[in-house]
Coordinates of C-alpha atoms and ligand atoms in Angstrom, one line a residue:
Chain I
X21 CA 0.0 0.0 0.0
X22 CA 1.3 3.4 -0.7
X23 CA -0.1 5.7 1.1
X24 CA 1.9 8.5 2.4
X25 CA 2.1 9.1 6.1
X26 CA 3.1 12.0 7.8
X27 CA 5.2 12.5 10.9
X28 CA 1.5 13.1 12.8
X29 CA 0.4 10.0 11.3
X30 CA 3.0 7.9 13.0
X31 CA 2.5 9.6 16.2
X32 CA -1.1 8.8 15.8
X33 CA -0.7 5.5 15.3
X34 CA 1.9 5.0 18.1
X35 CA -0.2 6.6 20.6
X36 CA -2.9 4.3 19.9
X37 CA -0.7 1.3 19.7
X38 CA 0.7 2.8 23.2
X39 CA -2.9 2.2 24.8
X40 CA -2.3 -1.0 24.6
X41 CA 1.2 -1.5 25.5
X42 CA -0.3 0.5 28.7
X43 CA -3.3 -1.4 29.1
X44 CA -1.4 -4.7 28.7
X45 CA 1.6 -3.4 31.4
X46 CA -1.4 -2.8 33.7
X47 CA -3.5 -5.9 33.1
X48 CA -0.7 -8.0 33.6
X49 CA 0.9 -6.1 36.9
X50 CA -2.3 -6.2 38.5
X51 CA -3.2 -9.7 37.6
X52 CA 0.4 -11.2 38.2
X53 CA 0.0 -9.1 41.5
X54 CA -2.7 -11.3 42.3
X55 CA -1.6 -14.4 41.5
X56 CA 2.2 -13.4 42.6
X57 CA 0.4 -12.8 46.1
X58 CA -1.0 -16.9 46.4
X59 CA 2.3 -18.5 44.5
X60 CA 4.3 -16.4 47.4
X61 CA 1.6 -17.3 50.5
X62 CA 1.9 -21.1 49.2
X63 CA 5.6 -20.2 48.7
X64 CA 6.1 -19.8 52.4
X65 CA 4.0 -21.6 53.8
X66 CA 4.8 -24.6 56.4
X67 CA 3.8 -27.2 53.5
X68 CA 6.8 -28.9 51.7
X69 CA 4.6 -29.6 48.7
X70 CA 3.4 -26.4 48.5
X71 CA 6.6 -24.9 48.7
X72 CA 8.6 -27.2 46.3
X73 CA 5.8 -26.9 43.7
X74 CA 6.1 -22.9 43.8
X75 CA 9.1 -23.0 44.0
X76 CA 10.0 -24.9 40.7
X77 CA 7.0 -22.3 39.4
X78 CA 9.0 -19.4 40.5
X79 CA 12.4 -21.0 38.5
X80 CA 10.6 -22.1 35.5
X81 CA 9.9 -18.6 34.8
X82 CA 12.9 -17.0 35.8
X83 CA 15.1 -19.5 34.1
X84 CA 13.5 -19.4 30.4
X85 CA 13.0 -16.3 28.3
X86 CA 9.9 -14.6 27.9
X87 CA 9.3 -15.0 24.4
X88 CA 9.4 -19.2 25.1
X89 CA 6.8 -18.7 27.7
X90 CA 4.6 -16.7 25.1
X91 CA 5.6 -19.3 22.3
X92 CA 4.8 -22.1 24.8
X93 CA 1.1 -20.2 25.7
X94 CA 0.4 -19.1 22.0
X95 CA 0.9 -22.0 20.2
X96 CA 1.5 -24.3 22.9
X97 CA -2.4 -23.9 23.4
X98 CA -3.6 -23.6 19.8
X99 CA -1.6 -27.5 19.2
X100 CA -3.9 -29.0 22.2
X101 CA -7.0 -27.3 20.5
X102 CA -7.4 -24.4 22.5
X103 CA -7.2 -21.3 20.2
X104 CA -6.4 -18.2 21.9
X105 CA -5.6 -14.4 20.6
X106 CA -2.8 -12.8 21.0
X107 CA -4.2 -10.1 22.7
X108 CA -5.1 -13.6 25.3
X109 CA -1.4 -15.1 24.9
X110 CA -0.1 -11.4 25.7
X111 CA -1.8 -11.2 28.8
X112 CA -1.8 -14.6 30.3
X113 CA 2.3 -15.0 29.9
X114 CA 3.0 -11.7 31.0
X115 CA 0.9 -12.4 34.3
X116 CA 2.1 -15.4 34.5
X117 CA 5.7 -13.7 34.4
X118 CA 5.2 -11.0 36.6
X119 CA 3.6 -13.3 38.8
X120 CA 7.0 -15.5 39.5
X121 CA 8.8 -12.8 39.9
X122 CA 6.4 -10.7 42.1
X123 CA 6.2 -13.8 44.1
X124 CA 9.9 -13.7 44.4
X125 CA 10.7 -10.4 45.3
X126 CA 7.9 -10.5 47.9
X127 CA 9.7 -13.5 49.7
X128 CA 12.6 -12.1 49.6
X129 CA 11.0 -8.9 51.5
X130 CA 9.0 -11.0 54.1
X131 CA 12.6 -12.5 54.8
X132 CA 14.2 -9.5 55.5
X133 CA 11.8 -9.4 58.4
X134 CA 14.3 -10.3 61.5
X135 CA 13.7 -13.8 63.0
X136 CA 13.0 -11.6 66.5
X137 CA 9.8 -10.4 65.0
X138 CA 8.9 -13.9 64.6
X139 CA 10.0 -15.4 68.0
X140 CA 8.4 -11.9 69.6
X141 CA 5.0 -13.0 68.3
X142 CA 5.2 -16.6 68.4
X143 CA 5.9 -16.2 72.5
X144 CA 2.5 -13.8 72.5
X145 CA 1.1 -17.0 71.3
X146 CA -0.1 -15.4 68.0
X147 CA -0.8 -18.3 65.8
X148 CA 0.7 -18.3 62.0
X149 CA -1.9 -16.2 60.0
X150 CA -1.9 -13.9 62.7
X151 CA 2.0 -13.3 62.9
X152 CA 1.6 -12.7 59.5
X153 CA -1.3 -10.5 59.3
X154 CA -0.1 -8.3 62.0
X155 CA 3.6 -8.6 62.4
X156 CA 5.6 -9.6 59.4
X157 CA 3.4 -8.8 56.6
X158 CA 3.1 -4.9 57.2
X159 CA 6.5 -5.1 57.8
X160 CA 7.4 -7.0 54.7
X161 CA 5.3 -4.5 52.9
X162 CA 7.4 -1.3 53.6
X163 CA 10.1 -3.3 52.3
X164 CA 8.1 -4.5 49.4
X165 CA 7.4 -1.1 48.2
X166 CA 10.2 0.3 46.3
X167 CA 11.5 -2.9 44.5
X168 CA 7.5 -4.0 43.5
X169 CA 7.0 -0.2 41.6
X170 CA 11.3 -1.1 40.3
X171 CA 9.6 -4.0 38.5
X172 CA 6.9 -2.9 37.1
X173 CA 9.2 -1.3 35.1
X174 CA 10.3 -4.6 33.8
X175 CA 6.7 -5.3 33.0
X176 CA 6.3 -2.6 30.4
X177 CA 9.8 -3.2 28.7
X178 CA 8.6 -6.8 28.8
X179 CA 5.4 -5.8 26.6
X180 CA 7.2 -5.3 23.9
X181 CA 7.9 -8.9 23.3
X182 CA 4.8 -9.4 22.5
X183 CA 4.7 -8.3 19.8
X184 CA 6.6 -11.3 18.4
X185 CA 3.0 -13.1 18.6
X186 CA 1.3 -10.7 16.5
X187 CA -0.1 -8.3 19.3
X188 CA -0.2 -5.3 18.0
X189 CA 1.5 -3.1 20.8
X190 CA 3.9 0.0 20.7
X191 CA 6.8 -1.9 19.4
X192 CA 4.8 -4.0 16.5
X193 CA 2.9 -1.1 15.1
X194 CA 6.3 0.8 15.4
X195 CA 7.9 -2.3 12.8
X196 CA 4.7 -1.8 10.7
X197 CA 5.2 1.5 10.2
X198 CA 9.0 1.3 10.0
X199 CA 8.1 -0.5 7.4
X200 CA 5.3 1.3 5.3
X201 CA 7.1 4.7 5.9
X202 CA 11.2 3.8 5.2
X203 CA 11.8 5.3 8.2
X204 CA 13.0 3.5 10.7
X205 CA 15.1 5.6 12.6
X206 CA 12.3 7.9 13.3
X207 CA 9.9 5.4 13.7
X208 CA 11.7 3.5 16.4
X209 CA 13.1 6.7 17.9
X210 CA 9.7 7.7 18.6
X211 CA 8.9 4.0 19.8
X212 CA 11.8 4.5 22.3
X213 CA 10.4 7.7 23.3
X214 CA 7.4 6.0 24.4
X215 CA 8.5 3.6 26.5
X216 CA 10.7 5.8 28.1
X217 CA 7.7 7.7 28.7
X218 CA 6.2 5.2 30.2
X219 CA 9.4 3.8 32.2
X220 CA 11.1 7.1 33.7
X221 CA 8.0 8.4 36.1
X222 CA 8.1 4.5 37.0
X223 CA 12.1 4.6 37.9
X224 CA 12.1 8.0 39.3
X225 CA 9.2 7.0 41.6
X226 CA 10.4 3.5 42.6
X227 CA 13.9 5.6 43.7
X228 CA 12.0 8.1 45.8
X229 CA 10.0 5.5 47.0
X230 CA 13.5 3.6 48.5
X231 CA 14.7 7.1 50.0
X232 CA 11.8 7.6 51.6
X233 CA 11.5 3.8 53.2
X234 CA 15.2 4.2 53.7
X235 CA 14.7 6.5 56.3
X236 CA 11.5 5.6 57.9
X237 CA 11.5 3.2 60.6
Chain C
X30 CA 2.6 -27.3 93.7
X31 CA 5.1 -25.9 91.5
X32 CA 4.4 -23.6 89.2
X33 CA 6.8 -25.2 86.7
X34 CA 8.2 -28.3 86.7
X35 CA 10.6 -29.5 84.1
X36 CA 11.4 -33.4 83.9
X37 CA 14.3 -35.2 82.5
X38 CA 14.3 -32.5 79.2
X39 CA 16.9 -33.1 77.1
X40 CA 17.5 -31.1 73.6
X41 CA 19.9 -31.4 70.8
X42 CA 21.0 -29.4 67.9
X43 CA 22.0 -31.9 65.7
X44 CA 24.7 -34.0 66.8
X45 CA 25.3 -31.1 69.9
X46 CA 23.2 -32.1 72.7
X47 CA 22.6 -29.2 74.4
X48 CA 19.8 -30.3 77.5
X49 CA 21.2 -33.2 78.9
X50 CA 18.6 -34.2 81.1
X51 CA 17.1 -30.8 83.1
X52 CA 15.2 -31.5 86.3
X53 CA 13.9 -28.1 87.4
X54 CA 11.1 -27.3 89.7
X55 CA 9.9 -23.3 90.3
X56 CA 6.9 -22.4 93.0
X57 CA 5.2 -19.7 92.3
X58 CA 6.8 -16.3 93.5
X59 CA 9.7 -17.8 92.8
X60 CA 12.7 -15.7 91.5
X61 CA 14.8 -18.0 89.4
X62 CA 18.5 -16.9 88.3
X63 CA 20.2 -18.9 85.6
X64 CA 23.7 -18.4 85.5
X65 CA 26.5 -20.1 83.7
X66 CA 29.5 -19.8 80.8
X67 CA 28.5 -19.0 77.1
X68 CA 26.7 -21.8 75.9
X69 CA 26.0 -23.7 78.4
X70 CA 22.5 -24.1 77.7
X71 CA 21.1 -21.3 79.7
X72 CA 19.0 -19.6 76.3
X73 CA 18.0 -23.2 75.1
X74 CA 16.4 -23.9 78.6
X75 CA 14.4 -20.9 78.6
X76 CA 13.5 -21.3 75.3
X77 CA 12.2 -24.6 76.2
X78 CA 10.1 -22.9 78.6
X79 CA 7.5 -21.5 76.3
X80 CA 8.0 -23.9 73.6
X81 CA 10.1 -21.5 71.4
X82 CA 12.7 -24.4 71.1
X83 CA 11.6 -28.2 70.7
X84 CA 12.6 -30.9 73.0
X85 CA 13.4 -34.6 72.0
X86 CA 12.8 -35.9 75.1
X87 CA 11.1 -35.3 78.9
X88 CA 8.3 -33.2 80.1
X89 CA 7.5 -29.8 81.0
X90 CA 4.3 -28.6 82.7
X91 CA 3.7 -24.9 83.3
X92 CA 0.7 -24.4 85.5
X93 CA -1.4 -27.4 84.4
X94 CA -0.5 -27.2 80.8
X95 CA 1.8 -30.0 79.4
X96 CA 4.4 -30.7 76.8
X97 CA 5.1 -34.6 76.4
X98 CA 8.5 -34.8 74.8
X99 CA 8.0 -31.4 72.9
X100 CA 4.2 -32.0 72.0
X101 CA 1.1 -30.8 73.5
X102 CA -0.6 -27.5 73.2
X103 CA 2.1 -24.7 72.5
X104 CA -0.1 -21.9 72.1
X105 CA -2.1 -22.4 75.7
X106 CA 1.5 -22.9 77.3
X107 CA 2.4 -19.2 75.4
X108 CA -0.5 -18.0 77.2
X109 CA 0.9 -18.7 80.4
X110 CA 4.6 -17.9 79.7
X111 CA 5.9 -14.3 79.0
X112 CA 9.0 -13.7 77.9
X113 CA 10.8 -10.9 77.2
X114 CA 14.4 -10.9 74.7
X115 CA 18.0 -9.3 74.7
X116 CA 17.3 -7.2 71.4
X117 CA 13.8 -6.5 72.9
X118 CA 12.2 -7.4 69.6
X119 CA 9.5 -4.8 70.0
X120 CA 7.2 -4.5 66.6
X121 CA 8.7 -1.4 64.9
X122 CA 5.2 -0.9 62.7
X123 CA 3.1 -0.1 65.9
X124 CA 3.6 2.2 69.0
X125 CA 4.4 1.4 72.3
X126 CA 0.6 1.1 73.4
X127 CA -0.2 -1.0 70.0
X128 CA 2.6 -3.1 71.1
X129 CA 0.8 -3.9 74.3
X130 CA -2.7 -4.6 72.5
X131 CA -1.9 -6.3 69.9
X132 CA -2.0 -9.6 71.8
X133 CA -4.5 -9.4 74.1
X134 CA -7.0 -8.4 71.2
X135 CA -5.6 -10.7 68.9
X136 CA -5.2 -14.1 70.9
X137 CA -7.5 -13.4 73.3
X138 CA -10.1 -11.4 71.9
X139 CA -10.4 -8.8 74.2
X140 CA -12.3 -5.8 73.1
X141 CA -10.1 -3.0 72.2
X142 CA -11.3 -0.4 75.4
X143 CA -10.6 -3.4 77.5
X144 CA -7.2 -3.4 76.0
X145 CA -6.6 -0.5 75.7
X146 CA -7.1 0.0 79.8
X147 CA -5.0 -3.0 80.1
X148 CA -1.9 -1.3 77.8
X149 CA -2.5 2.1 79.7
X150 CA -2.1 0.3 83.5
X151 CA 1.1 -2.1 82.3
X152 CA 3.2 0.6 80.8
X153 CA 2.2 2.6 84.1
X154 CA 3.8 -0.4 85.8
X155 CA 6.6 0.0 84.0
X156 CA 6.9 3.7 84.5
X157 CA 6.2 5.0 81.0
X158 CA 2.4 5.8 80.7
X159 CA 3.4 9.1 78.5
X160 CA 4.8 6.8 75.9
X161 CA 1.7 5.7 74.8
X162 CA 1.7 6.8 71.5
X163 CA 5.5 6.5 70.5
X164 CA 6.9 4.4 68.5
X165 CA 9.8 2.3 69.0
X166 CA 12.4 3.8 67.4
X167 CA 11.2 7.2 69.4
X168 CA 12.3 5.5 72.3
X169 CA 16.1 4.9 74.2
X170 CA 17.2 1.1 74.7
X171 CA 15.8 1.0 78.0
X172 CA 12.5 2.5 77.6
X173 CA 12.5 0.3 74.7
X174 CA 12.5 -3.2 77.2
X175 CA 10.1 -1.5 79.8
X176 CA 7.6 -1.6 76.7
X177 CA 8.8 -4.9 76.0
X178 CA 7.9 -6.0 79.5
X179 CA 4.7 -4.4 79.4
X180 CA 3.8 -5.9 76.5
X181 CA 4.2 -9.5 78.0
X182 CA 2.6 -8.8 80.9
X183 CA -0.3 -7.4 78.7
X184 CA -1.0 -11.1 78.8
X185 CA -1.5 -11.8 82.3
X186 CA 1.2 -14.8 82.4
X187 CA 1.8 -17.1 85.4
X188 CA 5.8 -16.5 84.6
X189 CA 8.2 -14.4 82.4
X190 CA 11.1 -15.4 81.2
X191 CA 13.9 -12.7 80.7
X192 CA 17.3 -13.5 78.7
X193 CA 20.2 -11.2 79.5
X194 CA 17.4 -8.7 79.2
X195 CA 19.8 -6.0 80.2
X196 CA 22.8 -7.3 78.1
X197 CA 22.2 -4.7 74.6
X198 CA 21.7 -2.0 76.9
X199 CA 24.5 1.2 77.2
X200 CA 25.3 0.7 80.8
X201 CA 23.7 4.2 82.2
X202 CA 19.9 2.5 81.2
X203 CA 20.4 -1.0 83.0
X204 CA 19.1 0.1 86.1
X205 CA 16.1 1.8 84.8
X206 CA 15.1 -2.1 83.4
X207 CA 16.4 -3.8 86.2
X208 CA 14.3 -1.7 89.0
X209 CA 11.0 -2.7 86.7
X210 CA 12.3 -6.1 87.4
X211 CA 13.0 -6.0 91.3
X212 CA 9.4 -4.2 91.5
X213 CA 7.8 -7.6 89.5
X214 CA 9.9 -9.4 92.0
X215 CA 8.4 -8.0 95.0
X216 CA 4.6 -7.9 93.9
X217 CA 5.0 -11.7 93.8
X218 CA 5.7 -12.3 89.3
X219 CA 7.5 -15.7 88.9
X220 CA 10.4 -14.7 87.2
X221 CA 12.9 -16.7 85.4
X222 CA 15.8 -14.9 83.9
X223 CA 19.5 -15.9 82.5
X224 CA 21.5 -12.8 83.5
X225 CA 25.4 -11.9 84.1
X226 CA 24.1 -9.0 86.5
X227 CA 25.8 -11.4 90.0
X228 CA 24.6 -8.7 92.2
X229 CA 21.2 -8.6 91.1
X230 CA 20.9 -12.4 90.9
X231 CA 21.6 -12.3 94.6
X232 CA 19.4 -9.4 95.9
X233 CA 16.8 -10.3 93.6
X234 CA 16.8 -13.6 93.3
X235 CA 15.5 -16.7 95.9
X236 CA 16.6 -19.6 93.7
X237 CA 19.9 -19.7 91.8
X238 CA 21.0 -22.2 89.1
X239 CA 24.5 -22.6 87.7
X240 CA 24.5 -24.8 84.6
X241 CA 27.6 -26.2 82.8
X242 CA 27.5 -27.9 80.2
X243 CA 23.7 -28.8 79.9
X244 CA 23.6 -29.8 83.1
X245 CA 21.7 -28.0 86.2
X246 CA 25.6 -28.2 87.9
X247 CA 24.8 -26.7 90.7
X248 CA 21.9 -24.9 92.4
X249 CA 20.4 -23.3 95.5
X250 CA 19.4 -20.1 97.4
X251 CA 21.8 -17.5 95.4
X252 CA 23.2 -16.2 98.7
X253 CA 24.6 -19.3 100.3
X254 CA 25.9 -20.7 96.8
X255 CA 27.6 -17.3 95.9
X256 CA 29.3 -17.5 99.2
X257 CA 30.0 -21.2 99.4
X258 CA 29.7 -23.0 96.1
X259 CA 30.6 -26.8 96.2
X260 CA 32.0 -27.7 93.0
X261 CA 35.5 -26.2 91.5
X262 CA 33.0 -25.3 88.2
X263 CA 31.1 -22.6 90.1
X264 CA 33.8 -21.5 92.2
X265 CA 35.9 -20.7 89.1
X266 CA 32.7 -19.1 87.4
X267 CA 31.7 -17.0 90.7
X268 CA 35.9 -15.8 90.6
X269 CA 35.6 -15.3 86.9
X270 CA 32.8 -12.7 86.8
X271 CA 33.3 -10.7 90.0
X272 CA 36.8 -11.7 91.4
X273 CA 36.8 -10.9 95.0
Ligands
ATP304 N1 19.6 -22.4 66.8 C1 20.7 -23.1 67.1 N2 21.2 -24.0 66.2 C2 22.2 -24.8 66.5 N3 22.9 -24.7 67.7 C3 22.5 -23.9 68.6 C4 21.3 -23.0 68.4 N4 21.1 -22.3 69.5 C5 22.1 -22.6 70.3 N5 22.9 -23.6 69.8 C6 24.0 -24.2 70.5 O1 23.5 -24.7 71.7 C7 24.5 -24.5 72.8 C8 23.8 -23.8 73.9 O2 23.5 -22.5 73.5 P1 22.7 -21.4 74.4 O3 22.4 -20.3 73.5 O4 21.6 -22.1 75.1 O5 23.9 -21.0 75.4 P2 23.8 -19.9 76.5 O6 24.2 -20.5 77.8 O7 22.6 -19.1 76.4 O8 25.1 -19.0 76.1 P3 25.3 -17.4 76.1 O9 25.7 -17.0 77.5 O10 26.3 -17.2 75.1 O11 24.0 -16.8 75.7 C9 25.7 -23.8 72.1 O12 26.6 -24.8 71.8 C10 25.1 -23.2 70.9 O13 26.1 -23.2 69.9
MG305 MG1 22.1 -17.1 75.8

C-alpha cells in the first residue's frame, strides 16, 4: 500500500498502539500481583509440597526467556485445541511472568523481616496467619514497596515482546510502520520515546520510594 | 505445687546435645537466676520454657498445661509464659501502646477499650504511661524493654522469662530495666531470667542455678551458693565474673 504518512500519522498510530502496551503493562501487573500474592503465600508456607511446587513455578519462569513462555502459551495452546488471541497469549504469559517474579521479590521482602519479629510474636502465642497479618506482613510490605514499583518497570519493557506473537502493541505497530514509511530511525526513535515515557515516572518513583523507606523506621 | 516443673528434658542441635537431662522445679513467686559460661545451655532452657525451642525428650508442665517430649498445646503454654528478649524485639510498625494490645486483642479477643485499659495500667507499671503513643524507634534502649515487658505482661502470664534482658543496653539505662524487674519481684511475678548481673541475681533472686555444660551443675538459694559454692566449676565461674 502506498499511502503517504506523515510525521502526525506515525504519532497517531503509536499513541494508539501505546494504549495497549499500557493497558497490557497494567493488566498483567495487576493480575500477576494477584496471582504473585498466592504462588508467594503457598511459597512460604509450612507445607513442603506447596513450597517445592512454587518453588520450581518461581524457577521455570525465571530461568527461560519470555518470548518461550509466550511461544509455549500461544501455540502451545492452539496445538492442544485451545485457540487463543494474542491479545489472550499477551496477557496470560505476561501475568504469568510478573507473577514468578512478584512472588519472588515479595519472599525475599517478608525474609528480610528479623527472626526476633517472629519469635516476639510466636511467644505472645499469636498463631501463623496472625504473625503474619499483624507482624511480618506490614513489615514485609514497607520493604516490598520500592522494589515492587522497580519491577513494574520490567513489565512494560517486557510488553514489547509481544509483539513477536502478533499483538499489535507499541513496538509492533512501530515495525509496521517502519516499514510502510522507510523510516526506521524515526519510527523506532519515537517508539523509544514512548516507552521511556512510560518507564522514567516508573524509575524516578520507585527511587524516591527507597529514599523515603530508607529513612523511615 | 510448683508452678513449673521441668522433667528429664533433654534437647539437641543436631549431633550437639545441648539439655542433657534438666530436672527443674519453680513455685510460684519464685525468682529463678540462671547463671553459667557462654553456651551452656542457659538460652536453650528458657526457650524450652514457652516452647520456642523443641525438645526430644522429657516433660515440661507450666501451670497445668503440658508438653510430652515437645508435643502438646504450645499456644495455651504461650498463654501462660511471657517472655521478654536481649534485642527486645519490640514491633517497629506499631507504637508502644499497639505493642501492648496487639496480643490481648488478637489471641484473646479482648475488646479493644478493655485493652486499651489494660496497655494504659502495664506501661504505668513500667513507669512510662506518657509513651503511649510513641513508636519504638522514638524510644532509648531501656525505655524500649520496659515496653517490651509491658507488652508480655499485657498477657497476664503465670511466669516471664527474661534473657540477658539488660545485656544490649548502654550501661547508664540497666538500672532503669532492672528496677522494673526487682518491682515484679516483689509484687509476687514468677520470674525466670538468665543474667550476668551477680549482684542482682543475689538481691533479687531466691533460687539460683549454675549450669555447665547442659547440666543444672549446681543450684540453691543465690546467697549461700555465691558465698560457698561446692563444685570447683562454680567456684571458678563466681571468681571469673566478679573476682573478690
Ligand atoms: N539455633 C541453634 N542451632 C544450633 N545450635 C544452637 C542453636 N542455638 C544454640 N545452639 C547451641 O547450643 C548450645 C547452647 O547455646 P545457648 O544459646 O543455650 O547457650 P547460653 O548458655 O545461652 O550461652 P550465652 O551465654 O552465650 O547466651 C551452644 O553450643 C550453641 O552453639
Ligand atoms: Mg544465651
Amino acid at each position: 500500500m502506498l499511502v503517504q504518512f506523515s510525521t502526525w500519522d506515525i504519532v497517531r498510530n503509536l499513541l494508539d498502539a501505546g494504549k495497549w502496551t499500557l493497558a497490557l503493562s497494567l493488566i498483567a501487573f495487576v493480575l500477576g500481583g494477584i496471582v504473585g500474592l498466592a504462588i508467594l503465600f503457598a511459597r512460604i508456607a509450612d507445607n513442603r509440597v506447596l513450597q517445592a511446587a512454587t518453588k520450581a513455578y518461581i524457577e521455570i519462569f525465571q530461568g527461560t526467556p519470555l518470548l518461550m513462555q509466550l511461544f509455549i502459551v500461544f501455540f502451545g495452546l492452539s496445538l492442544v485445541g485451545i485457540d487463543v488471541s494474542p491479545w489472550l497469549a499477551a496477557a496470560a504469559g505476561l501475568t504469568l511472568f510478573t507473577s514468578a517474579y512478584l512472588a519472588e521479590i515479595w519472599r525475599g521482602c517478608v525474609e528480610a523481616v528479623p527472626k526476633g519479629q517472629w519469635e516476639a510474636s510466636a511467644t505472645l502465642a499469636l498463631t501463623y496467619p496472625q504473625q503474619m497479618r499483624h507482624v511480618i506482613l506490614p513489615q514485609a510490605l514497607r520493604i516490598a514497596i520500592a522494589p515492587t514499583v522497580g519491577f513494574s518497570v520490567q513489565v512494560v519493557k517486557g510488553t514489547a515482546v509481544t509483539s513477536i506473537i502478533g499483538f499489535a502493541e507499541l513496538t509492533k505497530t512501530g515495525s509496521m510502520l517502519a516499514n510502510a514509511t522507510f523510516e526506521p530511525f524515526l519510527v523506532f526513535g519515537l517508539v523509544a520515546a514512548g516507552y521511556f515515557a512510560l518507564c522514567y515516572p516508573l524509575s524516578l518513583y520507585a527511587k524516591s520510594l527507597e529514599r523515603k523507606f530508607h529513612v523511615a523506621r | 505445687m510448683s508452678l513449673v516443673k521441668i522433667a528429664g528434658l533433654h534437647k539437641h542441635f543436631g549431633t550437639n546435645h545441648v539439655l542433657k537431662g534438666i530436672d527443674l522445679e519453680v513455685a510460684s513467686g519464685d525468682v529463678v537466676a540462671l547463671i553459667g559460661r557462654s553456651g551452656s545451655g542457659k538460652s536453650t532452657l528458657l526457650r524450652t520454657i514457652n516452647g520456642l525451642e523443641t525438645t526430644d525428650k522429657g516433660e515440661l508442665v507450666v501451670d497445668g498445661t503440658a508438653l510430652h517430649d515437645g508435643k502438646g498445646d504450645l499456644r495455651a503454654l504461650r498463654q501462660k509464659v511471657g517472655m521478654v528478649f536481649q534485642q527486645f524485639n519490640l514491633f517497629p510498625h506499631l507504637t508502644a501502646g499497639q505493642n501492648v494490645m496487639l496480643a490481648p486483642t488478637v489471641v484473646k479477643g479482648t475488646p479493644k477499650a478493655e485493652a486499651q485499659d489494660i496497655a494504659k495500667e502495664v506501661l504505668l507499671k513500667v513507669g512510662l504511661s506518657d509513651k503511649f503513643d510513641s513508636y519504638p524507634d522514638q524510644l532509648s534502649g531501656g525505655q524500649q524493654q520496659r515496653v517490651a515487658i509491658a507488652r508480655a505482661l499485657a498477657m497476664r502470664p503465670k511466669v516471664l522469662l527474661c534473657d540477658e534482658i539488660t545485656s544490649a543496653l548502654d550501661p547508664e539505662l540497666v538500672s532503669e530495666v532492672l528496677a522494673v524487674v526487682r518491682q515484679l519481684a516483689a509484687e509476687g511475678m514468677t520470674l525466670i531470667m538468665v543474667t550476668h548481673e551477680m549482684r542482682f541475681a543475689r538481691e533479687v533472686g531466691n533460687k539460683l542455678i549454675f549450669m555447665h555444660h547442659g547440666r543444672i551443675h549446681e543450684s540453691g538459694d543465690p546467697k549461700t551458693v555465691f558465698a560457698d559454692p561446692q563444685t570447683p566449676e562454680l567456684a571458678n565461674f563466681v571468681g571469673a565474673v566478679q573476682p573478690a
